[in-house]
Amino acid sequence: MTTNQNTKNNTSLHIEGNLISGDYLADLITGSVKGQAPKDFDLSRTDKLADEIAMVWGEAKRLWANFRQIRSELEASSPGVSETRKFWVVPLLEYLGYQPVYKGEAEIVDGQTFAISHRAGIPLSQNSPSSSSPLSQNPPSYDNSL
């Protein structure tokens, strides 16, 4: 299923697949989805959720620009794994309120090995990262057990 939804800001989203329905997106845009108000993210009544999102997005773009600059200076033969971790992934996770901890050994799940260097140490039953995160709260309807 493909859905194009225009908002009042004349922004168009193109959705592929059926993970997010057009009806849900329309409800989200109109603000009628439960758990999407500023208070649901521990913001004061005067804080605007859009401003908070813009601030976090701006910081993510700054981190990305810094990482791209560093990546452009690498030799073509370098995979850049350490640089990606050090200048993009870990800083982004920290900014989002996670505290990734280095763990040297690979993760083994159902007999398959995954080379994951850092863990957040947060059980899936806990909805949010640290309270110092700019967006430290998941909406009440958020279910990360899927």
mmCIF file of C-alpha atoms in Angstrom:
data_model
loop_
_atom_site.group_PDB
_atom_site.id
_atom_site.type_symbol
_atom_site.label_atom_id
_atom_site.label_comp_id
_atom_site.label_asym_id
_atom_site.label_seq_id
_atom_site.Cartn_x
_atom_site.Cartn_y
_atom_site.Cartn_z
ATOM 1 C CA MET A 1 0.000 0.000 0.000
ATOM 2 C CA THR A 2 1.264 3.454 -0.858
ATOM 3 C CA THR A 3 -0.164 6.541 0.797
ATOM 4 C CA ASN A 4 0.613 10.186 0.202
ATOM 5 C CA GLN A 5 -0.559 12.447 2.990
ATOM 6 C CA ASN A 6 -0.282 16.231 2.696
ATOM 7 C CA THR A 7 -0.139 18.239 5.888
ATOM 8 C CA LYS A 8 -1.062 21.873 6.351
ATOM 9 C CA ASN A 9 2.657 22.677 5.990
ATOM 10 C CA ASN A 10 2.518 21.192 2.495
ATOM 11 C CA THR A 11 4.863 18.372 3.479
ATOM 12 C CA SER A 12 4.319 15.082 1.738
ATOM 13 C CA LEU A 13 5.113 11.678 3.169
ATOM 14 C CA HIS A 14 5.302 8.638 0.966
ATOM 15 C CA ILE A 15 4.550 5.447 2.888
ATOM 16 C CA GLU A 16 5.488 2.038 1.512
ATOM 17 C CA GLY A 17 4.002 -1.098 2.992
ATOM 18 C CA ASN A 18 1.322 -1.381 5.635
ATOM 19 C CA LEU A 19 3.220 -0.752 8.862
ATOM 20 C CA ILE A 20 1.758 2.762 9.208
ATOM 21 C CA SER A 21 -1.699 3.300 7.785
ATOM 22 C CA GLY A 22 -2.858 6.498 6.147
ATOM 23 C CA ASP A 23 -5.591 6.808 8.779
ATOM 24 C CA TYR A 24 -3.070 6.601 11.619
ATOM 25 C CA LEU A 25 -0.864 9.191 9.949
ATOM 26 C CA ALA A 26 -3.859 11.518 9.518
ATOM 27 C CA ASP A 27 -4.707 11.094 13.222
ATOM 28 C CA LEU A 28 -1.088 11.800 14.142
ATOM 29 C CA ILE A 29 -1.041 14.984 12.054
ATOM 30 C CA THR A 30 -4.265 16.275 13.628
ATOM 31 C CA GLY A 31 -2.981 15.529 17.122
ATOM 32 C CA SER A 32 -5.638 12.978 17.962
ATOM 33 C CA VAL A 33 -3.236 10.101 18.733
ATOM 34 C CA LYS A 34 -3.001 9.482 22.469
ATOM 35 C CA GLY A 35 0.433 10.080 23.985
ATOM 36 C CA GLN A 36 1.630 12.783 21.602
ATOM 37 C CA ALA A 37 1.052 15.909 23.708
ATOM 38 C CA PRO A 38 3.952 17.875 25.261
ATOM 39 C CA LYS A 39 2.936 16.679 28.746
ATOM 40 C CA ASP A 40 3.378 13.073 27.587
ATOM 41 C CA PHE A 41 7.079 13.849 27.078
ATOM 42 C CA ASP A 42 7.483 15.644 30.429
ATOM 43 C CA LEU A 43 7.512 19.055 28.751
ATOM 44 C CA SER A 44 5.863 22.033 30.402
ATOM 45 C CA ARG A 45 2.593 23.367 29.041
ATOM 46 C CA THR A 46 4.441 26.282 27.466
ATOM 47 C CA ASP A 47 7.018 24.085 25.714
ATOM 48 C CA LYS A 48 6.178 23.109 22.187
ATOM 49 C CA LEU A 49 6.823 19.526 21.184
ATOM 50 C CA ALA A 50 7.739 20.647 17.663
ATOM 51 C CA ASP A 51 10.442 22.941 19.098
ATOM 52 C CA GLU A 52 11.884 20.106 21.170
ATOM 53 C CA ILE A 53 11.888 17.795 18.163
ATOM 54 C CA ALA A 54 13.539 20.501 16.041
ATOM 55 C CA MET A 55 16.259 20.951 18.665
ATOM 56 C CA VAL A 56 17.020 17.223 18.783
ATOM 57 C CA TRP A 57 16.907 16.963 14.990
ATOM 58 C CA GLY A 58 19.317 19.911 14.692
ATOM 59 C CA GLU A 59 21.781 18.247 17.044
ATOM 60 C CA ALA A 60 21.496 14.956 15.138
ATOM 61 C CA LYS A 61 22.253 16.809 11.894
ATOM 62 C CA ARG A 62 25.262 18.495 13.521
ATOM 63 C CA LEU A 63 26.589 15.103 14.660
ATOM 64 C CA TRP A 64 26.000 13.697 11.170
ATOM 65 C CA ALA A 65 27.845 16.600 9.489
ATOM 66 C CA ASN A 66 30.793 16.130 11.843
ATOM 67 C CA PHE A 67 30.863 12.397 11.132
ATOM 68 C CA ARG A 68 30.674 12.952 7.356
ATOM 69 C CA GLN A 69 33.651 15.311 7.545
ATOM 70 C CA ILE A 70 35.685 12.742 9.472
ATOM 71 C CA ARG A 71 34.606 9.976 7.105
ATOM 72 C CA SER A 72 35.661 12.027 4.073
ATOM 73 C CA GLU A 73 39.188 12.226 5.483
ATOM 74 C CA LEU A 74 39.571 8.437 5.764
ATOM 75 C CA GLU A 75 41.572 6.461 3.263
ATOM 76 C CA ALA A 76 39.444 4.652 0.693
ATOM 77 C CA SER A 77 40.631 1.287 2.036
ATOM 78 C CA SER A 78 39.492 2.067 5.597
ATOM 79 C CA PRO A 79 36.102 0.607 6.547
ATOM 80 C CA GLY A 80 35.647 3.378 9.131
ATOM 81 C CA VAL A 81 33.991 1.153 11.719
ATOM 82 C CA SER A 82 35.740 2.756 14.699
ATOM 83 C CA GLU A 83 35.104 6.263 13.372
ATOM 84 C CA THR A 84 31.429 5.475 12.793
ATOM 85 C CA ARG A 85 31.078 4.211 16.333
ATOM 86 C CA LYS A 86 33.106 7.034 17.926
ATOM 87 C CA PHE A 87 31.788 10.024 15.982
ATOM 88 C CA TRP A 88 28.244 9.025 14.993
ATOM 89 C CA VAL A 89 26.583 6.096 16.744
ATOM 90 C CA VAL A 90 27.757 6.549 20.345
ATOM 91 C CA PRO A 91 27.307 10.369 20.427
ATOM 92 C CA LEU A 92 23.833 10.063 18.891
ATOM 93 C CA LEU A 93 22.763 7.400 21.380
ATOM 94 C CA GLU A 94 24.151 9.477 24.254
ATOM 95 C CA TYR A 95 22.286 12.549 23.054
ATOM 96 C CA LEU A 96 19.079 10.530 22.945
ATOM 97 C CA GLY A 97 19.629 9.622 26.592
ATOM 98 C CA TYR A 98 21.175 6.186 26.292
ATOM 99 C CA GLN A 99 24.434 5.290 27.978
ATOM 100 C CA PRO A 100 26.038 2.754 25.649
ATOM 101 C CA VAL A 101 28.611 0.576 27.374
ATOM 102 C CA TYR A 102 31.396 -1.123 25.424
ATOM 103 C CA LYS A 103 31.197 -4.902 25.478
ATOM 104 C CA GLY A 104 34.037 -6.642 23.666
ATOM 105 C CA GLU A 105 32.407 -9.955 22.871
ATOM 106 C CA ALA A 106 29.793 -10.599 20.207
ATOM 107 C CA GLU A 107 26.141 -11.155 21.074
ATOM 108 C CA ILE A 108 24.836 -14.671 20.411
ATOM 109 C CA VAL A 109 21.100 -15.022 19.826
ATOM 110 C CA ASP A 110 19.557 -18.345 18.804
ATOM 111 C CA GLY A 111 22.970 -19.608 17.730
ATOM 112 C CA GLN A 112 23.654 -16.600 15.508
ATOM 113 C CA THR A 113 26.547 -14.253 16.266
ATOM 114 C CA PHE A 114 26.131 -10.475 16.051
ATOM 115 C CA ALA A 115 29.152 -8.161 16.318
ATOM 116 C CA ILE A 116 27.538 -5.480 18.480
ATOM 117 C CA SER A 117 30.158 -3.445 20.318
ATOM 118 C CA HIS A 118 27.983 -1.458 22.734
ATOM 119 C CA ARG A 119 24.923 -2.206 24.829
ATOM 120 C CA ALA A 120 22.543 0.231 26.460
ATOM 121 C CA GLY A 121 21.783 -2.170 29.273
ATOM 122 C CA ILE A 122 18.118 -1.200 29.246
ATOM 123 C CA PRO A 123 15.644 -4.074 29.380
ATOM 124 C CA LEU A 124 12.927 -3.956 26.733
ATOM 125 C CA SER A 125 10.348 -3.707 29.509
ATOM 126 C CA GLN A 126 11.705 -0.257 30.417
ATOM 127 C CA ASN A 127 10.176 2.309 28.097
ATOM 128 C CA SER A 128 12.700 5.106 28.283
ATOM 129 C CA PRO A 129 16.408 5.767 28.436
ATOM 130 C CA SER A 130 17.876 7.993 31.125
ATOM 131 C CA SER A 131 15.844 10.915 32.377
ATOM 132 C CA SER A 132 18.495 13.315 31.048
ATOM 133 C CA SER A 133 17.389 12.660 27.482
ATOM 134 C CA PRO A 134 15.820 15.572 25.610
ATOM 135 C CA LEU A 135 13.017 13.217 24.682
ATOM 136 C CA SER A 136 13.217 10.910 27.678
ATOM 137 C CA GLN A 137 9.672 9.647 27.562
ATOM 138 C CA ASN A 138 8.093 7.273 25.126
ATOM 139 C CA PRO A 139 4.425 7.979 24.618
ATOM 140 C CA PRO A 140 2.176 5.889 26.880
ATOM 141 C CA SER A 141 0.908 3.925 23.894
ATOM 142 C CA TYR A 142 4.463 2.966 22.874
ATOM 143 C CA ASP A 143 5.079 -0.770 22.953
ATOM 144 C CA ASN A 144 8.666 -1.852 22.309
ATOM 145 C CA SER A 145 7.990 -5.517 22.969
ATOM 146 C CA LEU A 146 7.061 -6.136 19.328
#
